[in-house]
Amino acid sequence: MNIIVCIKQVPDAKDVRLDPKTNTMAREGVESIMNPFDRHALEEAVRLKEQHGGTVTVVSMGPPQAETVLREAVACGADEAVLVSDRAFAGADTWATTYTLGKAIVKNGPFDLIICGKQAIDGDTAQVGPGLAKRLNIPYVSYVRKITGFDGGALSLQRLMDDGYDEVEIPLPGLLTVVKEINEPRVPSLKGKMKAKSLSLKTLNAEDIGADPDSIGLPGSTTQVVKVFSPEFKGERAMLEGTVDEQVEQLVNKLGTYL
Amino acid sequence: MDYFLTEEQQMIVDIARQIADDKIIPVRAELDEKEEFATEILNDIAQADLFGLYIPEEYGGFGGSCFEIVLALEQFGRGCVAIATSFAASALGAYPVLLSGSEEMKQKYMPDVASGKKKAAFALTEANAGSDASGIQTTAVLDGDEWVLNGTKQWITNAGKAQIYSVVAITDRSKGARGASMFVVEDTDPGFSCGPKEKKMGIRASATCELIFKNCRIPKDRLIGREGMGFITVMKTLDLSRPGIAILGVGLGQAALDEAVTYAKQRVQFGKPIISFQAIQHMLADMAIEVEAARALVYGAAKHIASHPKDMSKASSMCKVFATDMAMKVTTDAVQVLGGYGYMREYPVEKMMRDAKILQIYEGTNQIQRNVIGQELNKEYTKKI
């Protein structure tokens, strides 16, 4: 089974701050990490490879620094890494991102399965996985919490729902987005780290993937971030006193004013 | 302090640190409380290729020396000495085969030890043979094409969890120390069994039991090296492995120091964080000095031993004594800095202090180490004068 895993480099959530003046994310001095959900996607891909054979290729669209997370993925078991990078991709929303990733994945060659994290912890949209499936015209299942079987042509899955889980089957080629419950990601191995150090990454730019300049980056994006801000805390609090009955009465009266 | 590690050595440290932080530290208190063996974490260590650090590449290992395993053990020791001991004991069980075993024996056993698929254990100690190994009662008698082992080994780390045991048994009592030999016993051999789990003060997540040999029959070619070489192999093995115990002291001391400083910065008494009081500052300063001094000595000794010198016993014993005595003192001081909280199981330093004690006892008590150092000094100066 040849598997593609989409990974994104994101700022470490522990460090995220907004610049109160500009309302943009303060990236200076903030450590970049592999999106935690993508780590679970990678782990699942490596486990499938170990069980059924094949290869795992990690793909990331991002600035040249994204090379770090791609090499980290190789240290954790990926075989190949593809960096999709071009200044023209800058400012892409999820619409332009799925277009670009789709083109890059097709350019890279045939695949059986794509696995993505359910969302990235910076944008939190959860749109790129399903959007990418649509671009490639393949079926997808999101919020996968367990892969229960593989019969050569289809995967049996459990999809996490608010009130339990669905049992779903998906024919391949297809795309999954996974939740963190699916597995416990491994730490890098020594052989993996040594491979990651020497592996030459494949880099694809806008021209390599034959992208239409109007469909990528800011021009290709249908949404734009107009304003980002930290919500102000406006909570009020009041202490109720007296006996329990008195307090209940006060509470009911108070609630009544909101109805 | 920067010890100028190579890129590969730094990779080993980084991986081991991640295992300690992500896998070991979150569960160490629970495993200690339940006295539960850390099977999953050892599998994680295997998956990260660290079981083969010291094993030559031709047998599936990384081809490193005792310095590389020391680097990994420092991080594991910082996480949990019990889990680190389970990892280290596999190396201790494998060294006799690597040092004295035949080519066939190495080919047969080392690849599985290097991959972590099988674990090894080392069986020397008996009820009446601790520091004085001449008290060994376990015997091995050749009967046709098989050795027949009888006797009981005591306090064997990884007992019941390992598949490969390096066992010392007497093959000719009349020859004294030259009458001991080493054998590989497999967990499935007939006549071999493990006793019940011992209840220990510390390192409670490690497995410690008796090994019982009752007419245990093993093929003739399981003899490690030649007959009568047992003690020589034991001594060589311990020379190589002691820096590994020493560095557990360094990792543990570092962990205790980390806890003590973090606590001292947060704990407010008399209106100030207690780190602002000189009484506390001086304790922390001494702890930091001792941890770093021990680290420098263990790294130095491990590098010396890795160069295959003739004289490795003194360096090996010196680093073991210094670093493990340090660990006992520093963990005790860490409990003191945390005061009543430090004495509670809710905080990790209580376990650290319990775990430290074994480091001064196992793989040769610190008193025996001082004997070795003293004897080596006597020999050295006899040559000089």
XYZ file of C-alpha atoms in Angstrom:
644
model
C 0.000 0.000 0.000
C 1.499 3.336 -1.039
C 0.456 5.979 1.425
C 0.731 9.758 1.341
C 0.665 11.631 4.631
C 0.045 15.384 4.573
C 1.852 17.197 7.342
C 1.967 20.824 8.369
C 4.486 22.787 10.379
C 2.667 24.829 13.008
C 3.688 27.101 15.876
C 3.875 25.250 19.184
C 0.497 25.841 20.819
C 2.150 26.278 24.208
C 3.816 29.425 22.878
C 1.100 31.069 20.809
C 0.617 34.773 21.466
C -1.133 37.503 19.530
C 0.534 40.834 19.141
C -2.107 43.066 20.775
C -1.318 45.997 18.473
C -1.332 44.306 15.110
C -3.573 41.358 16.054
C -1.321 39.020 14.132
C 0.353 35.921 15.509
C 3.714 36.672 17.091
C 5.917 34.112 15.315
C 9.247 35.444 16.433
C 10.920 33.142 18.925
C 8.022 30.682 18.753
C 9.101 27.104 18.169
C 7.659 25.272 15.175
C 6.455 21.707 15.547
C 4.734 19.054 13.474
C 0.966 19.508 13.761
C 0.092 17.011 16.527
C -2.802 15.402 14.602
C -0.475 14.820 11.638
C 1.814 12.879 13.954
C -1.051 10.412 14.489
C -1.668 10.290 10.718
C 1.995 9.460 10.143
C 2.012 6.782 12.852
C -1.041 5.093 11.325
C 0.553 5.144 7.878
C 3.785 3.613 9.196
C 1.806 0.902 11.002
C -0.125 0.081 7.799
C 3.149 -0.110 5.900
C 4.625 -2.434 8.528
C 1.585 -4.705 8.246
C 0.903 -4.654 4.530
C 4.117 -3.412 2.904
C 4.443 -0.436 0.571
C 5.809 3.045 1.164
C 4.966 6.138 3.165
C 5.563 9.518 1.545
C 5.130 12.687 3.563
C 4.065 15.868 1.785
C 4.104 19.360 3.213
C 3.209 22.663 1.612
C 5.067 25.427 3.336
C 8.157 27.614 3.467
C 11.604 26.020 3.138
C 11.777 25.686 6.955
C 9.050 23.022 6.741
C 11.909 20.715 5.770
C 12.450 20.203 9.528
C 9.111 18.479 10.082
C 9.514 16.432 6.907
C 12.867 15.098 8.157
C 11.315 14.433 11.544
C 8.635 12.380 9.788
C 11.326 10.343 8.035
C 12.976 9.726 11.427
C 9.624 8.349 12.594
C 9.283 5.900 9.717
C 8.378 7.713 6.474
C 10.319 6.618 3.371
C 10.161 9.686 1.171
C 9.503 13.371 1.721
C 8.163 16.012 -0.656
C 8.308 19.735 0.080
C 5.828 21.796 -1.928
C 7.260 25.266 -1.698
C 7.065 28.456 -3.712
C 6.723 32.120 -2.795
C 3.632 32.123 -5.031
C 1.875 29.755 -2.575
C 2.018 32.338 0.235
C -1.280 33.490 1.696
C -3.184 30.393 0.536
C -6.471 29.605 2.283
C -7.764 26.040 2.444
C -9.252 26.331 -1.063
C -5.929 27.233 -2.653
C -4.073 24.794 -0.393
C -6.141 21.801 -1.505
C -5.634 22.800 -5.127
C -1.865 23.007 -4.641
C -1.541 19.822 -2.592
C -3.751 17.969 -5.080
C -1.566 19.010 -7.992
C 1.598 18.063 -6.083
C 0.265 14.645 -5.085
C -0.790 13.837 -8.661
C 2.610 14.993 -9.889
C 4.355 12.794 -7.308
C 2.799 9.600 -8.671
C 0.211 6.923 -7.959
C -0.987 6.263 -4.417
C -3.502 4.038 -2.632
C -4.281 6.080 0.435
C -3.878 9.612 1.792
C -3.951 10.192 5.543
C -4.250 13.632 7.135
C -4.632 14.817 10.712
C -8.226 15.901 11.378
C -7.143 19.548 11.511
C -4.130 21.768 12.099
C -3.862 23.385 15.499
C -3.122 26.838 14.049
C -5.997 27.349 11.598
C -8.297 24.704 13.135
C -10.427 24.542 9.975
C -10.438 20.753 9.396
C -11.108 21.553 5.727
C -7.902 20.534 3.973
C -8.389 16.762 4.258
C -11.926 16.613 2.855
C -11.140 19.411 0.367
C -8.140 17.516 -0.936
C -10.249 14.374 -1.444
C -12.716 16.429 -3.485
C -9.906 17.909 -5.598
C -8.606 14.397 -6.331
C -12.112 13.032 -6.808
C -11.620 10.211 -4.301
C -13.786 9.159 -1.343
C -12.884 10.213 2.176
C -13.757 9.473 5.787
C -12.978 12.059 8.455
C -12.466 11.636 12.244
C -11.207 8.066 11.900
C -10.437 6.591 15.318
C -9.541 3.044 14.274
C -8.697 1.012 11.197
C -10.258 -2.402 11.728
C -9.470 -4.214 8.496
C -8.005 -4.169 4.994
C -9.093 -6.613 2.298
C -6.752 -5.435 -0.447
C -9.245 -3.057 -2.029
C -11.002 -1.366 0.879
C -10.412 -0.318 4.459
C -12.850 -0.916 7.323
C -12.894 1.967 9.763
C -14.437 3.396 12.879
C -15.411 7.070 12.598
C -15.627 8.971 15.891
C -19.005 10.656 16.431
C -20.343 12.761 19.314
C -22.480 9.864 20.533
C -20.289 6.858 19.728
C -18.783 5.710 16.449
C -19.812 4.663 12.954
C -18.459 1.596 11.197
C -17.510 2.629 7.705
C -15.840 1.030 4.704
C -13.907 3.024 2.149
C -12.679 1.781 -1.239
C -9.144 2.731 -2.211
C -7.720 5.008 -3.383
C -9.236 7.156 -0.674
C -8.459 9.685 2.012
C -8.769 9.561 5.805
C -8.460 12.234 8.438
C -7.611 10.857 11.867
C -8.227 11.827 15.486
C -5.635 11.451 18.235
C -7.405 8.428 19.739
C -6.299 6.321 16.767
C -2.812 5.540 18.114
C 0.125 6.506 20.284
C 2.816 7.969 18.008
C 6.286 6.488 18.309
C 9.466 8.390 19.057
C 12.005 8.601 16.236
C 14.373 5.657 15.820
C 18.135 5.908 15.559
C 18.157 4.366 12.060
C 15.313 6.708 11.098
C 17.210 9.760 12.329
C 20.308 8.752 10.407
C 18.223 8.253 7.267
C 16.484 11.583 7.825
C 19.827 13.328 8.025
C 21.061 12.070 4.676
C 17.823 11.830 2.678
C 17.507 14.378 -0.140
C 14.050 15.878 -0.157
C 12.061 16.216 -3.333
C 11.057 19.856 -3.789
C 8.199 20.895 -6.038
C 7.417 24.515 -6.952
C 4.433 26.060 -8.746
C 5.922 25.373 -12.166
C 6.821 21.755 -11.333
C 3.247 20.910 -10.446
C 1.840 22.853 -13.404
C -0.223 25.146 -11.191
C -2.467 27.827 -12.634
C -1.097 31.096 -11.137
C -4.624 32.358 -10.450
C -5.490 29.281 -8.353
C -2.632 29.397 -5.863
C -1.576 31.587 -2.960
C -3.476 34.763 -2.150
C -4.943 35.231 -5.679
C -6.341 31.689 -5.577
C -7.899 32.111 -2.158
C -11.592 32.713 -1.767
C -11.300 33.849 1.850
C -9.061 36.372 3.519
C -8.341 36.955 7.164
C -9.604 40.475 7.789
C -9.030 40.654 11.495
C -7.676 38.441 14.262
C -8.200 39.364 17.871
C -8.216 37.944 21.369
C -11.727 38.113 22.798
C -12.009 40.334 25.846
C -13.090 38.662 29.037
C -16.421 40.130 30.051
C -17.632 37.645 32.639
C -19.445 39.041 35.673
C -19.706 37.287 38.942
C -21.909 37.717 41.979
C -21.897 35.902 45.295
C -25.264 34.795 46.636
C -25.666 34.741 50.370
C -28.195 33.544 52.917
C -29.793 30.139 53.469
C -30.016 27.690 50.586
C -33.669 28.588 49.985
C -32.858 32.280 49.950
C -29.984 31.709 47.577
C -32.175 29.662 45.235
C -34.767 32.408 45.193
C -32.137 35.016 44.423
C -30.754 32.815 41.651
C -34.168 32.263 40.077
C -34.837 36.021 40.145
C -31.468 36.738 38.608
C -31.925 34.146 35.869
C -35.365 35.599 35.208
C -33.793 38.881 34.136
C -32.015 37.059 31.298
C -35.165 35.424 29.931
C 28.093 21.816 30.244
C 28.832 20.921 26.653
C 30.641 17.601 26.287
C 31.086 17.990 22.521
C 29.188 14.894 21.498
C 29.261 13.750 17.886
C 26.159 14.219 15.786
C 25.255 10.540 16.185
C 25.758 10.659 19.936
C 23.525 13.730 20.142
C 20.852 11.802 18.199
C 21.001 9.035 20.817
C 20.593 11.596 23.602
C 17.680 13.277 21.819
C 15.805 10.010 21.248
C 16.414 8.750 24.789
C 15.369 12.118 26.217
C 12.128 12.013 24.245
C 11.412 8.498 25.494
C 12.087 9.614 29.084
C 9.917 12.731 28.811
C 7.041 11.394 26.698
C 6.845 7.742 27.688
C 8.551 7.134 31.028
C 7.929 10.154 33.265
C 4.122 10.245 32.805
C 3.744 6.635 34.048
C 6.669 6.057 36.423
C 4.759 6.721 39.660
C 1.941 4.384 38.664
C 4.298 1.572 37.608
C 6.213 1.985 40.885
C 3.027 1.888 42.929
C 1.727 -1.203 41.110
C 5.190 -2.818 40.927
C 4.490 -3.357 37.244
C 7.086 -4.208 34.590
C 7.280 -1.567 31.819
C 6.797 -3.884 28.840
C 5.400 -1.181 26.551
C 8.152 1.306 27.273
C 10.816 -1.318 26.611
C 9.058 -1.967 23.295
C 9.272 1.765 22.554
C 12.992 1.660 23.312
C 13.348 -1.343 20.999
C 11.454 0.427 18.223
C 13.831 3.373 18.584
C 16.793 0.985 17.916
C 18.435 1.647 21.284
C 18.746 -1.958 22.494
C 21.584 -2.542 20.054
C 23.687 0.546 20.804
C 26.697 -1.434 22.100
C 26.297 -4.468 19.823
C 28.530 -4.667 16.698
C 26.885 -3.978 13.361
C 27.532 -7.537 12.122
C 25.063 -8.747 14.765
C 22.432 -6.154 13.967
C 23.521 -3.482 16.426
C 24.575 0.140 16.115
C 28.234 -0.653 16.678
C 28.747 1.819 19.496
C 30.668 1.444 22.710
C 29.816 1.594 26.382
C 29.826 5.403 26.018
C 26.822 5.327 23.669
C 24.801 3.152 26.025
C 25.801 5.467 28.880
C 24.292 8.410 26.998
C 20.972 6.594 26.622
C 21.006 5.322 30.208
C 21.537 8.828 31.575
C 18.206 9.906 30.110
C 16.381 6.726 31.138
C 17.825 7.085 34.644
C 16.515 10.631 34.769
C 13.111 9.199 33.916
C 12.970 6.087 36.118
C 15.815 3.972 37.482
C 13.604 0.851 37.529
C 12.893 1.030 33.800
C 16.489 2.007 33.062
C 17.647 -1.009 35.097
C 15.477 -3.364 33.029
C 17.072 -1.914 29.891
C 20.622 -2.020 31.300
C 20.231 -5.589 32.598
C 19.696 -6.823 29.059
C 23.118 -5.447 28.133
C 24.613 -6.998 31.268
C 23.209 -10.367 30.168
C 24.508 -9.947 26.620
C 28.069 -8.821 27.430
C 29.324 -12.315 28.446
C 28.306 -13.670 25.028
C 29.862 -10.691 23.239
C 33.063 -10.888 25.279
C 33.672 -14.631 25.445
C 31.092 -16.400 23.288
C 31.817 -18.222 20.033
C 31.005 -16.680 16.676
C 28.014 -19.056 16.303
C 26.737 -18.097 19.738
C 26.924 -14.370 18.898
C 25.184 -14.967 15.558
C 22.482 -16.945 17.304
C 21.655 -14.586 20.170
C 22.860 -11.061 19.506
C 20.560 -9.980 16.627
C 17.456 -10.596 18.752
C 18.987 -8.769 21.717
C 20.006 -5.861 19.455
C 16.481 -5.525 18.082
C 14.967 -5.797 21.547
C 12.902 -8.782 20.398
C 14.518 -10.776 23.196
C 15.865 -9.539 26.496
C 18.837 -10.906 28.351
C 19.681 -11.253 32.042
C 22.818 -11.888 34.066
C 22.789 -14.500 36.831
C 25.692 -14.501 39.288
C 24.289 -13.758 42.762
C 23.132 -16.522 45.101
C 21.956 -16.620 48.710
C 25.498 -17.227 49.929
C 27.400 -15.622 47.082
C 27.075 -11.858 46.826
C 30.248 -9.839 47.206
C 32.107 -13.141 47.679
C 31.480 -14.925 44.404
C 33.472 -17.968 45.586
C 30.410 -19.024 47.589
C 28.545 -20.066 44.422
C 26.690 -23.351 44.881
C 25.084 -23.755 41.450
C 26.796 -26.542 39.536
C 27.017 -27.627 35.923
C 28.004 -31.206 35.060
C 28.648 -32.486 31.554
C 26.492 -35.501 30.752
C 27.103 -36.708 27.204
C 26.214 -33.832 24.885
C 24.461 -31.828 27.565
C 25.306 -29.730 30.598
C 23.100 -30.397 33.599
C 22.595 -27.370 35.891
C 21.430 -27.478 39.493
C 21.090 -24.621 41.962
C 19.298 -21.352 42.678
C 20.225 -17.811 41.677
C 18.885 -14.919 43.727
C 17.704 -11.344 42.995
C 18.103 -11.689 39.245
C 17.043 -8.595 37.330
C 14.758 -9.313 34.337
C 14.050 -12.808 35.703
C 10.891 -14.105 34.064
C 10.985 -11.260 31.498
C 14.190 -12.242 29.688
C 14.535 -15.067 27.193
C 18.318 -15.384 27.400
C 20.191 -15.853 30.693
C 23.962 -15.725 31.182
C 24.462 -17.994 34.177
C 27.553 -18.636 36.310
C 27.933 -22.208 37.598
C 30.737 -24.233 39.126
C 32.126 -26.872 36.768
C 35.103 -27.909 38.936
C 35.009 -26.989 42.601
C 38.598 -28.127 43.194
C 39.921 -25.342 40.965
C 38.445 -22.491 43.042
C 37.863 -19.339 41.005
C 39.070 -21.131 37.881
C 36.400 -23.748 38.352
C 33.518 -21.450 37.411
C 32.034 -21.330 33.920
C 29.301 -19.353 32.185
C 26.387 -20.744 30.203
C 23.515 -19.461 28.146
C 20.211 -20.759 29.467
C 17.031 -20.072 27.518
C 13.719 -19.481 29.240
C 12.248 -22.553 27.546
C 14.967 -24.973 28.663
C 13.672 -27.989 30.630
C 14.321 -27.758 34.363
C 14.516 -23.970 34.382
C 12.007 -21.814 36.282
C 11.655 -18.472 38.069
C 10.644 -17.918 41.692
C 8.069 -15.426 42.962
C 8.596 -11.667 42.513
C 10.673 -10.034 45.249
C 9.230 -7.072 47.150
C 11.733 -4.249 46.972
C 12.300 -0.830 48.573
C 12.935 0.890 45.245
C 13.152 0.178 41.511
C 9.820 -1.508 41.970
C 8.905 -1.496 38.284
C 11.847 -3.797 37.552
C 11.494 -7.568 37.700
C 13.589 -9.325 40.355
C 13.173 -13.043 41.113
C 15.051 -16.243 41.814
C 16.150 -18.513 38.983
C 15.768 -22.184 39.811
C 17.704 -24.904 37.987
C 16.474 -28.419 38.673
C 18.350 -30.870 36.463
C 18.193 -28.166 33.821
C 19.614 -29.722 30.653
C 21.167 -27.520 27.984
C 23.170 -28.402 24.840
C 26.946 -28.637 25.208
C 27.561 -25.631 22.971
C 25.836 -23.276 25.420
C 29.073 -22.968 27.363
C 30.236 -19.353 26.978
C 33.913 -19.440 26.021
C 35.938 -22.176 27.635
C 35.378 -24.136 30.798
C 36.858 -22.336 33.817
C 36.660 -18.885 32.196
C 33.524 -17.919 34.096
C 35.034 -15.475 36.558
C 37.211 -13.791 33.976
C 34.117 -13.213 31.850
C 32.217 -11.939 34.888
C 34.969 -9.444 35.763
C 35.245 -8.190 32.173
C 31.480 -7.890 31.966
C 31.246 -5.846 35.158
C 34.100 -3.573 34.091
C 32.094 -2.740 30.976
C 28.731 -2.440 32.654
C 29.557 -0.405 35.782
C 29.684 2.960 33.984
C 26.079 2.159 33.012
C 25.104 1.935 36.677
C 27.159 5.017 37.458
C 25.324 7.053 34.857
C 21.970 5.995 36.291
C 23.179 7.830 39.392
C 23.917 10.898 37.282
C 20.531 10.810 35.542
C 18.775 10.281 38.850
C 20.784 13.031 40.554
C 19.931 15.397 37.715
C 16.236 14.558 38.036
C 16.343 15.211 41.792
C 18.167 18.505 41.247
C 15.602 19.555 38.615
C 12.761 18.835 41.032
C 14.469 20.584 43.941
C 15.277 23.785 42.023
C 11.818 23.968 40.445
C 10.195 23.536 43.848
C 12.505 26.020 45.585
C 11.585 28.678 43.029
C 7.860 28.170 43.619
C 7.625 27.479 47.346
C 7.065 30.669 49.330
C 7.868 30.857 53.053
C 8.455 33.994 55.110
C 7.144 35.923 52.101
C 9.848 34.792 49.672
C 10.548 31.845 47.383
C 12.770 29.542 49.429
C 15.453 29.619 46.708
C 16.231 33.145 47.915
C 17.462 31.737 51.242
C 21.146 30.957 51.352
C 20.599 27.730 53.284
C 18.627 26.357 50.329
C 20.847 27.963 47.691
C 23.934 26.303 49.099
C 22.271 22.908 49.182
C 21.212 23.298 45.553
C 24.674 24.545 44.573
C 26.329 21.503 46.152
C 23.862 19.210 44.425
C 24.602 20.826 41.047
C 28.381 20.602 41.577
C 28.196 16.942 42.540
C 25.932 15.946 39.643
C 28.187 17.652 37.125
C 31.376 16.255 38.644
C 29.910 12.757 38.539
C 28.811 13.221 34.937
C 32.285 14.313 33.911
C 33.876 11.327 35.685
C 31.434 8.793 34.202
C 31.796 10.184 30.682
C 35.573 10.129 31.072
C 35.622 6.573 32.435
C 33.224 5.323 29.747
C 35.346 6.857 26.986
C 38.481 5.358 28.536
C 36.840 1.923 28.678
C 35.530 2.292 25.136
C 39.136 2.568 23.942
C 39.745 -1.060 25.111
C 42.587 -0.310 27.537
C 44.170 -3.006 29.673
C 43.423 -1.155 32.888
C 39.722 -0.519 32.987
C 38.763 -1.849 36.426
C 39.878 1.163 38.449
C 38.159 3.744 36.228
C 35.034 1.585 36.095
C 34.880 1.193 39.895
C 35.722 4.831 40.601
C 32.906 6.191 38.483
C 30.436 3.682 39.948
C 31.266 4.625 43.546
C 31.369 8.362 43.038
C 28.220 8.712 40.950
C 26.039 6.375 43.003
C 27.129 7.791 46.390
C 26.361 11.187 44.858
C 22.898 9.995 43.778
C 22.098 8.835 47.317
C 23.177 12.160 48.782
C 21.552 14.373 46.147
C 18.205 12.561 46.232
C 18.220 12.724 50.047
C 18.917 16.469 49.844
C 16.148 16.894 47.277
C 13.685 15.349 49.730
C 15.015 17.765 52.356
C 14.526 20.789 50.078
C 10.937 19.730 49.438
C 10.437 19.120 53.162
C 7.165 17.424 54.084
C 6.032 17.484 50.466
C 9.219 15.670 49.478
C 8.361 12.872 51.877
C 4.951 12.356 50.285
C 4.444 9.936 47.389
C 2.622 12.690 45.559
C 6.006 14.222 44.679
C 8.609 12.284 42.665
C 11.639 12.817 44.931
C 10.462 10.229 47.476
C 10.702 7.505 44.805
C 14.029 8.898 43.643
C 15.495 8.536 47.118
C 14.239 4.936 47.380
C 15.584 4.140 43.910
C 19.007 5.658 44.658
C 19.860 3.134 47.371
C 20.121 0.111 45.076
C 22.738 1.889 42.960
C 25.182 1.685 45.881
C 24.468 -2.041 46.246
C 24.006 -3.836 42.929
C 26.676 -4.695 40.354
C 29.181 -4.802 43.213
C 28.622 -2.855 46.425
C 30.450 0.419 46.759
C 32.595 -1.172 49.462
C 33.730 -3.867 47.003
C 34.412 -1.136 44.424
C 36.706 0.582 46.908
C 38.518 -2.741 47.401
C 39.061 -2.927 43.645
C 40.337 0.653 43.514
C 42.649 0.054 46.470
C 44.065 -3.141 44.962
C 44.623 -1.436 41.622
C 46.434 1.450 43.343
C 48.619 -1.042 45.180
C 49.520 -2.755 41.883
C 50.183 0.506 40.041
C 52.487 1.881 42.712
C 54.345 -1.400 43.074
C 55.319 -1.031 39.428
C 56.315 2.612 39.918
C 58.410 2.260 43.039
